[in-house]
PDB file of C-alpha atoms in Angstrom:
ATOM      1  CA  MET N   1    -143.571  82.205 -52.510  1.00 95.00           C
ATOM      2  CA  LYS N   2    -141.141  79.430 -53.493  1.00 98.00           C
ATOM      3  CA  LYS N   3    -141.830  76.634 -55.975  1.00 98.00           C
ATOM      4  CA  LEU N   4    -139.803  73.454 -56.163  1.00 98.00           C
ATOM      5  CA  TYR N   5    -140.067  70.874 -58.926  1.00 98.00           C
ATOM      6  CA  LEU N   6    -138.360  67.530 -58.409  1.00 98.00           C
ATOM      7  CA  VAL N   7    -137.658  65.769 -61.693  1.00 98.00           C
ATOM      8  CA  ARG N   8    -136.596  62.156 -61.835  1.00 98.00           C
ATOM      9  CA  HIS N   9    -134.225  61.561 -64.746  1.00 97.00           C
ATOM     10  CA  ALA N  10    -135.708  60.034 -67.899  1.00 97.00           C
ATOM     11  CA  LYS N  11    -135.461  56.293 -68.564  1.00 95.00           C
ATOM     12  CA  SER N  12    -131.867  55.149 -68.899  1.00 94.00           C
ATOM     13  CA  SER N  13    -130.221  52.357 -70.821  1.00 90.00           C
ATOM     14  CA  TRP N  14    -128.744  49.198 -69.341  1.00 87.00           C
ATOM     15  CA  LYS N  15    -127.641  48.025 -72.803  1.00 84.00           C
ATOM     16  CA  ASP N  16    -123.895  48.442 -72.254  1.00 80.00           C
ATOM     17  CA  ILE N  17    -123.107  46.546 -69.059  1.00 84.00           C
ATOM     18  CA  THR N  18    -119.490  47.749 -69.155  1.00 80.00           C
ATOM     19  CA  LEU N  19    -120.579  51.331 -68.441  1.00 86.00           C
ATOM     20  CA  ASP N  20    -120.339  52.653 -64.930  1.00 89.00           C
ATOM     21  CA  ASP N  21    -123.769  53.510 -63.438  1.00 86.00           C
ATOM     22  CA  PHE N  22    -122.815  57.198 -63.459  1.00 94.00           C
ATOM     23  CA  ASP N  23    -122.290  57.113 -67.230  1.00 90.00           C
ATOM     24  CA  ARG N  24    -125.482  55.344 -68.323  1.00 92.00           C
ATOM     25  CA  PRO N  25    -127.219  57.301 -71.135  1.00 93.00           C
ATOM     26  CA  LEU N  26    -130.910  57.713 -71.805  1.00 96.00           C
ATOM     27  CA  ASN N  27    -132.556  54.915 -73.734  1.00 96.00           C
ATOM     28  CA  LYS N  28    -134.954  55.367 -76.663  1.00 96.00           C
ATOM     29  CA  ARG N  29    -137.938  55.977 -74.370  1.00 96.00           C
ATOM     30  CA  GLY N  30    -135.958  58.413 -72.217  1.00 97.00           C
ATOM     31  CA  LYS N  31    -134.927  60.398 -75.296  1.00 97.00           C
ATOM     32  CA  LYS N  32    -138.618  60.685 -76.177  1.00 97.00           C
ATOM     33  CA  ASP N  33    -139.975  61.346 -72.662  1.00 97.00           C
ATOM     34  CA  ALA N  34    -137.581  64.144 -71.636  1.00 98.00           C
ATOM     35  CA  PRO N  35    -138.535  66.537 -74.458  1.00 98.00           C
ATOM     36  CA  PHE N  36    -142.192  65.565 -74.092  1.00 98.00           C
ATOM     37  CA  MET N  37    -142.252  66.531 -70.399  1.00 98.00           C
ATOM     38  CA  ALA N  38    -140.190  69.676 -71.017  1.00 98.00           C
ATOM     39  CA  LYS N  39    -142.733  70.770 -73.638  1.00 98.00           C
ATOM     40  CA  LEU N  40    -145.557  70.187 -71.137  1.00 98.00           C
ATOM     41  CA  ILE N  41    -143.763  72.447 -68.664  1.00 98.00           C
ATOM     42  CA  LYS N  42    -143.308  75.064 -71.378  1.00 98.00           C
ATOM     43  CA  GLU N  43    -147.006  74.862 -72.348  1.00 97.00           C
ATOM     44  CA  GLN N  44    -147.934  75.473 -68.709  1.00 97.00           C
ATOM     45  CA  ARG N  45    -145.665  78.529 -68.726  1.00 97.00           C
ATOM     46  CA  ILE N  46    -143.569  77.271 -65.844  1.00 97.00           C
ATOM     47  CA  ILE N  47    -140.218  79.000 -66.149  1.00 96.00           C
ATOM     48  CA  PRO N  48    -137.545  77.883 -63.703  1.00 98.00           C
ATOM     49  CA  ASP N  49    -135.107  80.429 -62.370  1.00 97.00           C
ATOM     50  CA  ILE N  50    -132.462  77.720 -62.074  1.00 97.00           C
ATOM     51  CA  LEU N  51    -131.946  74.029 -62.839  1.00 98.00           C
ATOM     52  CA  ILE N  52    -129.896  72.007 -60.372  1.00 98.00           C
ATOM     53  CA  SER N  53    -128.906  68.516 -61.472  1.00 98.00           C
ATOM     54  CA  SER N  54    -127.039  65.419 -60.532  1.00 98.00           C
ATOM     55  CA  PRO N  55    -124.032  65.190 -62.864  1.00 98.00           C
ATOM     56  CA  ALA N  56    -124.823  61.543 -63.733  1.00 98.00           C
ATOM     57  CA  ASN N  57    -125.255  61.250 -67.492  1.00 97.00           C
ATOM     58  CA  ARG N  58    -128.971  60.328 -67.403  1.00 97.00           C
ATOM     59  CA  ALA N  59    -129.896  63.205 -65.062  1.00 98.00           C
ATOM     60  CA  LYS N  60    -127.584  65.651 -66.818  1.00 98.00           C
ATOM     61  CA  THR N  61    -129.075  64.811 -70.232  1.00 98.00           C
ATOM     62  CA  THR N  62    -132.619  65.179 -68.876  1.00 98.00           C
ATOM     63  CA  ALA N  63    -131.767  68.587 -67.388  1.00 98.00           C
ATOM     64  CA  GLN N  64    -130.053  69.696 -70.601  1.00 98.00           C
ATOM     65  CA  THR N  65    -133.148  68.725 -72.585  1.00 98.00           C
ATOM     66  CA  PHE N  66    -135.359  70.857 -70.316  1.00 98.00           C
ATOM     67  CA  HIS N  67    -132.832  73.704 -70.496  1.00 98.00           C
ATOM     68  CA  LYS N  68    -132.877  73.684 -74.298  1.00 98.00           C
ATOM     69  CA  ILE N  69    -136.658  73.349 -74.743  1.00 98.00           C
ATOM     70  CA  LEU N  70    -137.409  76.005 -72.126  1.00 98.00           C
ATOM     71  CA  ASN N  71    -134.849  78.255 -73.823  1.00 96.00           C
ATOM     72  CA  LEU N  72    -133.204  79.156 -70.523  1.00 96.00           C
ATOM     73  CA  LYS N  73    -130.292  81.576 -70.451  1.00 92.00           C
ATOM     74  CA  LYS N  74    -128.714  80.602 -67.127  1.00 90.00           C
ATOM     75  CA  ASN N  75    -126.440  77.584 -66.952  1.00 92.00           C
ATOM     76  CA  ILE N  76    -127.430  74.388 -65.205  1.00 97.00           C
ATOM     77  CA  LEU N  77    -125.850  73.952 -61.776  1.00 97.00           C
ATOM     78  CA  PHE N  78    -124.445  70.439 -61.394  1.00 98.00           C
ATOM     79  CA  ASP N  79    -124.162  69.192 -57.814  1.00 97.00           C
ATOM     80  CA  LYS N  80    -122.224  65.963 -57.176  1.00 96.00           C
ATOM     81  CA  LYS N  81    -124.097  65.265 -53.971  1.00 96.00           C
ATOM     82  CA  LEU N  82    -127.349  64.770 -55.946  1.00 97.00           C
ATOM     83  CA  TYR N  83    -125.942  61.510 -57.342  1.00 97.00           C
ATOM     84  CA  PHE N  84    -126.737  58.763 -54.812  1.00 93.00           C
ATOM     85  CA  ALA N  85    -127.983  61.498 -52.492  1.00 95.00           C
ATOM     86  CA  SER N  86    -129.517  60.738 -49.142  1.00 97.00           C
ATOM     87  CA  LEU N  87    -132.770  62.389 -48.128  1.00 97.00           C
ATOM     88  CA  GLU N  88    -130.773  64.739 -45.904  1.00 97.00           C
ATOM     89  CA  GLU N  89    -128.543  65.758 -48.822  1.00 97.00           C
ATOM     90  CA  ILE N  90    -131.570  66.618 -50.984  1.00 97.00           C
ATOM     91  CA  GLU N  91    -133.047  68.600 -48.078  1.00 97.00           C
ATOM     92  CA  ASP N  92    -129.696  70.352 -47.598  1.00 97.00           C
ATOM     93  CA  THR N  93    -129.616  71.252 -51.289  1.00 97.00           C
ATOM     94  CA  VAL N  94    -133.097  72.779 -51.025  1.00 98.00           C
ATOM     95  CA  THR N  95    -132.360  74.794 -47.887  1.00 97.00           C
ATOM     96  CA  HIS N  96    -129.198  76.233 -49.437  1.00 97.00           C
ATOM     97  CA  ILE N  97    -130.771  77.527 -52.653  1.00 98.00           C
ATOM     98  CA  ASP N  98    -130.161  81.250 -53.088  1.00 97.00           C
ATOM     99  CA  ASP N  99    -133.305  83.186 -52.157  1.00 98.00           C
ATOM    100  CA  LYS N 100    -133.104  85.182 -55.392  1.00 97.00           C
ATOM    101  CA  TYR N 101    -134.566  82.081 -57.102  1.00 97.00           C
ATOM    102  CA  ASP N 102    -138.299  81.517 -56.716  1.00 98.00           C
ATOM    103  CA  THR N 103    -138.867  78.562 -59.058  1.00 98.00           C
ATOM    104  CA  VAL N 104    -136.298  75.777 -58.941  1.00 98.00           C
ATOM    105  CA  PHE N 105    -136.034  72.429 -60.720  1.00 98.00           C
ATOM    106  CA  ILE N 106    -133.907  69.665 -59.202  1.00 98.00           C
ATOM    107  CA  PHE N 107    -133.022  66.670 -61.398  1.00 98.00           C
ATOM    108  CA  SER N 108    -132.057  63.602 -59.425  1.00 98.00           C
ATOM    109  CA  HIS N 109    -132.714  59.924 -58.729  1.00 97.00           C
ATOM    110  CA  ASN N 110    -134.901  57.487 -56.865  1.00 96.00           C
ATOM    111  CA  PRO N 111    -135.364  56.210 -54.229  1.00 96.00           C
ATOM    112  CA  THR N 112    -134.435  59.548 -52.655  1.00 97.00           C
ATOM    113  CA  LEU N 113    -136.944  61.658 -54.589  1.00 97.00           C
ATOM    114  CA  ASN N 114    -139.705  59.296 -53.449  1.00 97.00           C
ATOM    115  CA  GLU N 115    -138.503  59.601 -49.854  1.00 97.00           C
ATOM    116  CA  PHE N 116    -138.601  63.396 -50.096  1.00 97.00           C
ATOM    117  CA  ILE N 117    -142.133  63.370 -51.519  1.00 97.00           C
ATOM    118  CA  GLU N 118    -143.335  60.892 -48.876  1.00 97.00           C
ATOM    119  CA  LYS N 119    -141.858  62.913 -46.014  1.00 96.00           C
ATOM    120  CA  HIS N 120    -142.802  66.410 -47.108  1.00 96.00           C
ATOM    121  CA  LEU N 121    -146.016  65.870 -49.066  1.00 95.00           C
ATOM    122  CA  GLU N 122    -147.236  62.582 -47.562  1.00 93.00           C
ATOM    123  CA  ILE N 123    -147.685  61.111 -51.032  1.00 91.00           C
ATOM    124  CA  TYR N 124    -146.861  57.435 -51.156  1.00 90.00           C
ATOM    125  CA  ASP N 125    -146.762  56.956 -54.908  1.00 91.00           C
ATOM    126  CA  ASN N 126    -143.731  56.174 -57.036  1.00 94.00           C
ATOM    127  CA  LEU N 127    -142.342  59.031 -59.083  1.00 96.00           C
ATOM    128  CA  PRO N 128    -141.707  57.280 -62.422  1.00 96.00           C
ATOM    129  CA  THR N 129    -138.806  58.084 -64.713  1.00 97.00           C
ATOM    130  CA  CYS N 130    -139.095  61.616 -66.088  1.00 98.00           C
ATOM    131  CA  GLY N 131    -141.828  62.256 -63.526  1.00 98.00           C
ATOM    132  CA  ILE N 132    -142.214  65.702 -62.003  1.00 98.00           C
ATOM    133  CA  ALA N 133    -143.432  66.522 -58.505  1.00 98.00           C
ATOM    134  CA  GLY N 134    -144.055  70.226 -58.025  1.00 98.00           C
ATOM    135  CA  MET N 135    -144.691  71.890 -54.691  1.00 98.00           C
ATOM    136  CA  VAL N 136    -145.190  75.402 -53.400  1.00 97.00           C
ATOM    137  CA  CYS N 137    -144.634  77.068 -50.071  1.00 95.00           C
ATOM    138  CA  GLU N 138    -145.658  80.488 -48.763  1.00 94.00           C
ATOM    139  CA  THR N 139    -142.192  81.594 -47.742  1.00 96.00           C
ATOM    140  CA  ASN N 140    -139.569  83.999 -49.015  1.00 95.00           C
ATOM    141  CA  SER N 141    -136.634  81.856 -47.919  1.00 97.00           C
ATOM    142  CA  TRP N 142    -135.455  78.422 -48.975  1.00 98.00           C
ATOM    143  CA  LYS N 143    -133.967  78.049 -45.490  1.00 97.00           C
ATOM    144  CA  THR N 144    -137.507  77.766 -44.105  1.00 96.00           C
ATOM    145  CA  PHE N 145    -139.102  76.044 -47.113  1.00 96.00           C
ATOM    146  CA  LEU N 146    -139.177  72.600 -45.486  1.00 95.00           C
ATOM    147  CA  LYS N 147    -140.442  73.960 -42.146  1.00 92.00           C
ATOM    148  CA  HIS N 148    -143.799  74.899 -43.653  1.00 87.00           C
ATOM    149  CA  ASN N 149    -146.638  72.869 -45.088  1.00 87.00           C
ATOM    150  CA  LEU N 150    -145.892  72.220 -48.722  1.00 95.00           C
ATOM    151  CA  GLU N 151    -148.727  72.144 -51.207  1.00 96.00           C
ATOM    152  CA  LEU N 152    -148.563  69.760 -54.159  1.00 97.00           C
ATOM    153  CA  ILE N 153    -149.119  71.632 -57.424  1.00 97.00           C
ATOM    154  CA  MET N 154    -148.008  68.950 -59.893  1.00 97.00           C
ATOM    155  CA  PHE N 155    -147.498  65.208 -60.012  1.00 97.00           C
ATOM    156  CA  ASP N 156    -147.103  64.228 -63.629  1.00 97.00           C
ATOM    157  CA  TYR N 157    -145.189  61.733 -65.723  1.00 97.00           C
ATOM    158  CA  PRO N 158    -145.057  60.554 -69.334  1.00 96.00           C
ATOM    159  CA  LYS N 159    -147.411  57.579 -68.993  1.00 94.00           C
ATOM    160  CA  ASN N 160    -150.164  59.968 -67.848  1.00 93.00           C
ATOM    161  CA  HIS N 161    -150.142  61.165 -71.449  1.00 92.00           C
ATOM    162  CA  LYS N 162    -149.824  57.869 -73.268  1.00 77.00           C
ATOM    163  CA  ASP N 163    -152.156  59.015 -76.041  1.00 62.00           C
ATOM    164  CA  GLY N 164    -150.418  62.388 -76.367  1.00 51.00           C
ATOM    165  CA  GLN N 165    -146.962  61.016 -77.125  1.00 53.00           C
TER     166      GLN N 165
END
């Protein structure tokens, strides 16, 4: 069984208009939401075998926050193609994950994460910033993961827990 969690980076700042899009940091809300969602994952005892992230500052910082809170030992894998990725590039990333990993988190960007969720889970809802869409498939290989019916096991985001923050 393989489990994939797509995580949209936490809310980023547009304060400094001289920064390149790639370099935009998290804003105040993003710095609050990323640890909040990571703690929810930890409380649910979801332990990723690997984190794969876009190297863009906002995605990288979100992934690093999860890495720290989940107390993971393995390094985060940064993949340049996850920044401004097409749907096909996200799918390619998934199908090339090493089969030794059963639970994988991918940190990336919209609109591509929404496109992936719409295509593979037939969910037509926006994945908000720092939102997590988790899915499971009864397969032993990531190469065939997308060829099976995927079952949604999580669709959560910070505003679902407005009172808890």
